[in-house]
Coordinates of C-alpha atoms in Angstrom, one line a residue:
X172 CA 80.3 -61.8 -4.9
X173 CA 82.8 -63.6 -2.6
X174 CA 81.6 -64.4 0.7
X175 CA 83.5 -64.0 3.8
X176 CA 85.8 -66.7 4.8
X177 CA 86.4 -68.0 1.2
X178 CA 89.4 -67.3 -1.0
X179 CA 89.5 -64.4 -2.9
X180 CA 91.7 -63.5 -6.0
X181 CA 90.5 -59.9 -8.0
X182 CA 88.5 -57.6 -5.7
X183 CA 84.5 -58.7 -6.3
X184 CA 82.9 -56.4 -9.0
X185 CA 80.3 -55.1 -7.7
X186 CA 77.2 -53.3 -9.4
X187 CA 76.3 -50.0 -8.9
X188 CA 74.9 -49.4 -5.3
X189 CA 71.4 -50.1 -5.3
X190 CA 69.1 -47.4 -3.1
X191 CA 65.8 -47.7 -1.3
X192 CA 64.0 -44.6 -3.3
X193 CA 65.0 -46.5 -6.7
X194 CA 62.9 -49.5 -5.5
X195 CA 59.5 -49.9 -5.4
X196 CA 58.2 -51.0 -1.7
X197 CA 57.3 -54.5 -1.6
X198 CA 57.3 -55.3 1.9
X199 CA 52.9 -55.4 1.9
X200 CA 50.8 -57.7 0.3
X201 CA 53.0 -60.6 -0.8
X202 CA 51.1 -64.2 0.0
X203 CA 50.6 -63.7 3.6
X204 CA 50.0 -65.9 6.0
X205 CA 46.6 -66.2 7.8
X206 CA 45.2 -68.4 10.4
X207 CA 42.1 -67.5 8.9
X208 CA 40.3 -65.2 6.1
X209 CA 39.1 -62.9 9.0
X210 CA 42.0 -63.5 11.4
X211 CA 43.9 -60.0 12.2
X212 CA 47.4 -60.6 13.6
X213 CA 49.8 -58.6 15.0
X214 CA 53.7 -58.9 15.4
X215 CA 55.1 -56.3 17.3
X216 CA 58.9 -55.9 16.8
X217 CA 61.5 -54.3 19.5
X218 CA 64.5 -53.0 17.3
X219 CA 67.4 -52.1 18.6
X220 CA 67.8 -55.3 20.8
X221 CA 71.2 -55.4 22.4
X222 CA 72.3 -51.7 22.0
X223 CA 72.6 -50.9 25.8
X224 CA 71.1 -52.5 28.7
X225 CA 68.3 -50.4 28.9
X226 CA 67.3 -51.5 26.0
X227 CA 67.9 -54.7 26.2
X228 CA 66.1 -55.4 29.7
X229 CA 63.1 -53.4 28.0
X230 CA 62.5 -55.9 25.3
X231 CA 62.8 -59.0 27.6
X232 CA 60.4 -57.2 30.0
X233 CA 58.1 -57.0 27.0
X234 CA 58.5 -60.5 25.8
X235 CA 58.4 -61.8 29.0
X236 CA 54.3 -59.8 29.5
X237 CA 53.5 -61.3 26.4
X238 CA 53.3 -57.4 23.9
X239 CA 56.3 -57.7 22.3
X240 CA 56.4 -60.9 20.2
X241 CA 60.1 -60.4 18.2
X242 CA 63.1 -58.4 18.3
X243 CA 66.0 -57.5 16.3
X244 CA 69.6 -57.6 17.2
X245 CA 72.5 -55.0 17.1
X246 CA 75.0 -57.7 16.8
X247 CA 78.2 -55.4 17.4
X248 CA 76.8 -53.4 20.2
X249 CA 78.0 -53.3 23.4
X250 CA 75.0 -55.5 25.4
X251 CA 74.5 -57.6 22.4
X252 CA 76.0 -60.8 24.1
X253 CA 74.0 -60.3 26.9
X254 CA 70.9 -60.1 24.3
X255 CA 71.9 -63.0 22.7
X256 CA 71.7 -64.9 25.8
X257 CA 68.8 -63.9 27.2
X258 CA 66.8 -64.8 23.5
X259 CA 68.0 -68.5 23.8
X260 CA 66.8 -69.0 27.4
X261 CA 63.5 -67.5 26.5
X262 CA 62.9 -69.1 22.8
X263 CA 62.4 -65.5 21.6
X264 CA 62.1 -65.0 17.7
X265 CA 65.0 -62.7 16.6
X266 CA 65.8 -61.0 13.5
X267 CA 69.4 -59.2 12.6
X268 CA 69.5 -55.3 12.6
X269 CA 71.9 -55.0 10.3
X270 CA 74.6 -52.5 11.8
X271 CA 76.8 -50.2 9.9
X272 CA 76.3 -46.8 11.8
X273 CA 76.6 -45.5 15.1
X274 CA 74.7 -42.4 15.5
X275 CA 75.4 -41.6 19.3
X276 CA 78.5 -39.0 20.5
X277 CA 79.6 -40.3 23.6
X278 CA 78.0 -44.1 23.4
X279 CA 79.6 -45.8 20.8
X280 CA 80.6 -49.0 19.4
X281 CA 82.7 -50.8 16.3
X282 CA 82.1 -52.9 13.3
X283 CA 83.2 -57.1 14.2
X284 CA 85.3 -57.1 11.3
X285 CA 88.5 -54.7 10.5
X286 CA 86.5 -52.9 8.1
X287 CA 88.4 -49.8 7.6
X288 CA 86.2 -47.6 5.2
X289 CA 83.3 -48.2 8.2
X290 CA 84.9 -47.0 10.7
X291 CA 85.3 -43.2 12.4
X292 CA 88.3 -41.8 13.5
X293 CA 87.9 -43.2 17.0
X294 CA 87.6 -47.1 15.2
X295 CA 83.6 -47.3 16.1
X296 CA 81.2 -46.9 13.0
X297 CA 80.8 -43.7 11.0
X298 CA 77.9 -41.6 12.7
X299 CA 75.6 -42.4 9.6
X300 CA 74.7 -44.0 6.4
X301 CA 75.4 -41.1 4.5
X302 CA 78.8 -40.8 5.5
X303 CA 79.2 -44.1 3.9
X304 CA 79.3 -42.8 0.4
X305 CA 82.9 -43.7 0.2
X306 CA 82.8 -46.9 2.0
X307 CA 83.6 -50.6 0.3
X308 CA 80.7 -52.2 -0.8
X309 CA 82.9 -55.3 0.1
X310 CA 83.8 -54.5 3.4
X311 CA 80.0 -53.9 4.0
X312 CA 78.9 -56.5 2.9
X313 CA 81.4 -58.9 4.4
X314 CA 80.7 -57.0 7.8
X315 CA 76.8 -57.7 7.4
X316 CA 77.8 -61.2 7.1
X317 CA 79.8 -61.3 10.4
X318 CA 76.8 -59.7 12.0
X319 CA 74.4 -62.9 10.8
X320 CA 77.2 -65.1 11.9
X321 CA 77.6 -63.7 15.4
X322 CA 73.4 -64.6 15.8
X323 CA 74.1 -67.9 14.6
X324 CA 77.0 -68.5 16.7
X325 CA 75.1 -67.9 19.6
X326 CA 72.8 -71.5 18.8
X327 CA 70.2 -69.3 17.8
X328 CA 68.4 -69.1 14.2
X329 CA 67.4 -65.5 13.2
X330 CA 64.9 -65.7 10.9
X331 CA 64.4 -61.7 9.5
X332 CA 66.8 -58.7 9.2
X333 CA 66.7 -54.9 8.4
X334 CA 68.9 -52.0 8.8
X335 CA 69.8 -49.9 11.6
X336 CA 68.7 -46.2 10.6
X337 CA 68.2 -47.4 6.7
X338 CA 69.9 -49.4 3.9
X339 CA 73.5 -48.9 2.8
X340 CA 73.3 -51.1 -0.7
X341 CA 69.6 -53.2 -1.6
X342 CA 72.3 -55.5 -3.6
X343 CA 74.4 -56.7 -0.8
X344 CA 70.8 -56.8 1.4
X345 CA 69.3 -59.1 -1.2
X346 CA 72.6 -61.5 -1.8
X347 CA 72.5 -61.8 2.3
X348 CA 68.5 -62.3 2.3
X349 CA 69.5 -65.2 0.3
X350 CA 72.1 -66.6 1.8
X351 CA 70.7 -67.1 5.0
X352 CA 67.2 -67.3 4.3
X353 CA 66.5 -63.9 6.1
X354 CA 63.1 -62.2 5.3
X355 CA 63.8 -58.3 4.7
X356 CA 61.9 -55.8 6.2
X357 CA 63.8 -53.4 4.1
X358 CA 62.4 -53.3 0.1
X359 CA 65.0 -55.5 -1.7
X360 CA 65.0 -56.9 -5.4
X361 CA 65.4 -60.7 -6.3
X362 CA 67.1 -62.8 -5.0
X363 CA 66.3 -61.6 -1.9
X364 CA 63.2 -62.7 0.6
X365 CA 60.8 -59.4 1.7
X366 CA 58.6 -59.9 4.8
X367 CA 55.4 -60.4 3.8
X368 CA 53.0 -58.1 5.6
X369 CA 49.4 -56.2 5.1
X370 CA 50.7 -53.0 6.7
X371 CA 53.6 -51.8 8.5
X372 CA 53.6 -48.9 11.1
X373 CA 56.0 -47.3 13.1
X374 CA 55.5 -46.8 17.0
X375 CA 58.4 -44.5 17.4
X376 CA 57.5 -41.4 15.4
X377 CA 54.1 -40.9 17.1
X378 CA 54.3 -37.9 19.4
X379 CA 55.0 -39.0 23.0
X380 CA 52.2 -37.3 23.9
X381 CA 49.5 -39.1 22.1
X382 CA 51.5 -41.5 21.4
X383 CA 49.0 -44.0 23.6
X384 CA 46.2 -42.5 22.0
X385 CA 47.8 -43.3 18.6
X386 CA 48.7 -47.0 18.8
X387 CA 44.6 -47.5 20.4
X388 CA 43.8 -46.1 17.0
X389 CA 45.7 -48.1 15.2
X390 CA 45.1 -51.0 16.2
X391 CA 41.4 -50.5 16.4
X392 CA 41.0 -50.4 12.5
X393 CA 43.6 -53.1 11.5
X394 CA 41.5 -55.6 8.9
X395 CA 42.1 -59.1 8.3
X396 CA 45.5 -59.6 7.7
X397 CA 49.5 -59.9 9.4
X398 CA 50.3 -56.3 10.5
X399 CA 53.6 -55.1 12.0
X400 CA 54.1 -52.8 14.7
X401 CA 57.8 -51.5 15.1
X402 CA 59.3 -50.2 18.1
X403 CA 61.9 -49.0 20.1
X404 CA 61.3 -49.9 23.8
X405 CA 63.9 -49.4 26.6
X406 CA 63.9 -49.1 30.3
X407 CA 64.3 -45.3 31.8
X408 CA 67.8 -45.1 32.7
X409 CA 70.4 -42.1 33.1
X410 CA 72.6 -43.6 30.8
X411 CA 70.5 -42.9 28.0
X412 CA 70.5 -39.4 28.5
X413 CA 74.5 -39.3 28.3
X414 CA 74.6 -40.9 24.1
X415 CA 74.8 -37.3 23.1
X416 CA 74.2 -34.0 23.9
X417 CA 70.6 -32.3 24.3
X418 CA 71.5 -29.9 20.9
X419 CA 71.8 -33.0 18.8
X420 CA 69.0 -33.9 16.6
X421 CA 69.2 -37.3 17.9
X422 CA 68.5 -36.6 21.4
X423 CA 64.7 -37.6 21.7
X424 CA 65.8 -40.4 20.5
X425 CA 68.5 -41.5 23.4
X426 CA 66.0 -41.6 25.8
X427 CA 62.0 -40.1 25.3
X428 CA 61.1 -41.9 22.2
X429 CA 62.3 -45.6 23.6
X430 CA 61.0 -44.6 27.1
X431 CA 57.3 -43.7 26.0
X432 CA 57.4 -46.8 23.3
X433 CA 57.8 -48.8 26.1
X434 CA 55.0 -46.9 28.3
X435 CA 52.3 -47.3 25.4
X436 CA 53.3 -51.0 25.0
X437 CA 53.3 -52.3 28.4
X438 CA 50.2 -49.8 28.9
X439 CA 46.9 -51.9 30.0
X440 CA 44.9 -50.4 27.9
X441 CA 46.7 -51.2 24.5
X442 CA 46.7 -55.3 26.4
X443 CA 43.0 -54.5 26.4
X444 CA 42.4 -53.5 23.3
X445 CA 44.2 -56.3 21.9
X446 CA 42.3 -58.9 23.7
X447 CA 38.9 -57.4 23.2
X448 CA 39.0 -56.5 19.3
X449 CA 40.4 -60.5 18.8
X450 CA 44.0 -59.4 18.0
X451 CA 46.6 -62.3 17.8
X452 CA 49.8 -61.3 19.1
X453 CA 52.1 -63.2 16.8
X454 CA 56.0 -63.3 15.5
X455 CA 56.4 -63.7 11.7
X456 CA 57.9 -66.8 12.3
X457 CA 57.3 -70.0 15.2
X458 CA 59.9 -69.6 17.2
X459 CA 62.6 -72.4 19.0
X460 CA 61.7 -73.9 21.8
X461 CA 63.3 -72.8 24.9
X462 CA 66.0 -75.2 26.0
X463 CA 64.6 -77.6 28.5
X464 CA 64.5 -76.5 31.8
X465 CA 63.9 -73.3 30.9
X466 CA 60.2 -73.0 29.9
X467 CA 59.2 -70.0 27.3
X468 CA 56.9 -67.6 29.1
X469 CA 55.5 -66.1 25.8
X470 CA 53.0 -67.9 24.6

């Protein structure tokens, strides 16, 4: 495949698109990483980082108390730069969220390349992956690239990636795993990197009513091992309620999933729990030191 920024001659053949449910899943069990044979760690990922500042203010929050320990970002979203700059004056770990979709009605934002087959008829991203049957694999791809760049561009040095909603094309995930050295959270086949995890659970579908009640549980029978908690945290603001309207299947998501992520995260019981069942908050990778000057509060 030709990568973005060198020449091109013929259009890139590219194989048929690769899907997730053609893949077998193997994000769990893969070589990982210990302190110890009894040592149970725990990386708690905010995704979304950088969509609006809600969002983004809720993650830092997070990092800043010490619960969240990494975060991936929505490189072409509106508060992304601000995002960006807030991770490299704290030394946060960041990951990409690979972008090709924008779900919301009335919140919306565009791909950082021209990318015509991506793009709605307002010029933002097409509301989802499936309406991405007929987009090129090229532009995609060449898109996901300008999304690692922008990251890199910003002095920091991402270190994981995984899709916003879920994958377009495992091929072009894999090649891009590669290239940069990203670790997938997303099931991808050789040559690409998969994160290498014991288990894998997701904050956000839990009920907001129990949803307390259900991350205590979890955690409370995690076994030796690195374990990943995903989430979608944001501060409670109007805005959110505004990304579309209440009839849309998406609206818990605007607002009540991120706001009660946030509650059960920054809850001191969950902080509690953590500390007396000898739970190591941890990111999948060290992160960079904080600039001098500027000391990293997450320890």
């Amino acid at each position: 495949m030709e990568h973005a920024g060198e020449a091109r001659g013929a259009p890139a053949q590219h194989p048929r698109r690769l899907l997730a449910d053609r893949l077998p899943d193997l994000r769990l069990r893969q070589g990982v990483l210990s302190t110890s044979d009894n040592a149970v760690e725990l990386v708690v990922q905010a995704d979304d980082y950088g969509m609006h500042p809600a969002v983004t203010d809720g993650v830092d929050r997070l990092f800043e108390s010490g619960i969240v320990t990494q975060a991936s970002v929505m490189a072409p979203a509106p508060d992304a730069s601000r995002a960006l700059a807030s991770a490299f004056r704290t030394g946060m770990p960041l990951g990409v969220h690979l972008t090709l979709a924008c779900e919301w009605d009335f919140y919306r934002w565009s791909p950082l390349t021209a990318a015509p087959t991506l793009r709605a008829a307002d010029g933002a991203f097409l509301p989802g992956i499936p309406e991405l049957r007929s987009a090129s694999v090229d532009e995609a791809y060449d898109e996901l690239v300008a999304q690692v760049e922008a990251v890199v561009g910003a002095g920091l040095s991402p270190q994981h990636m995984e899709s916003h909603i879920r994958p377009f094309d495992l091929t072009i995930l894999a090649e891009l795993s590669s290239r940069y050295g990203l670790e997938s959270r997303d099931p991808i086949p050789h040559p690409g990197l998969t994160m290498r995890l014991d288990s894998l659970w997701h904050l956000s579908v839990q009920p907001p009513e129990t949803k307390l009640a259900s991350l205590l549980d979890h955690v409370a029978t995690l076994p030796s091992g690195r374990h990943m908690i995903v989430a979608h945290p944001a501060e409670d603001h109007d805005d959110l309620r505004r990304f579309c309207p209440p009839t849309s299947r998406r609206w818990k998501w605007a607002r009540e999933i991120r706001v009660s992520d946030s509650a059960a995260l920054s809850s001191p019981e969950f902080a509690a729990s953590c500390r007396d069942l000898g739970i190591s908050l941890s990111a999948t990778h060290v992160p960079r030191q904080a600039p001098s000057g500027d000391p990293l509060s997450h320890r």
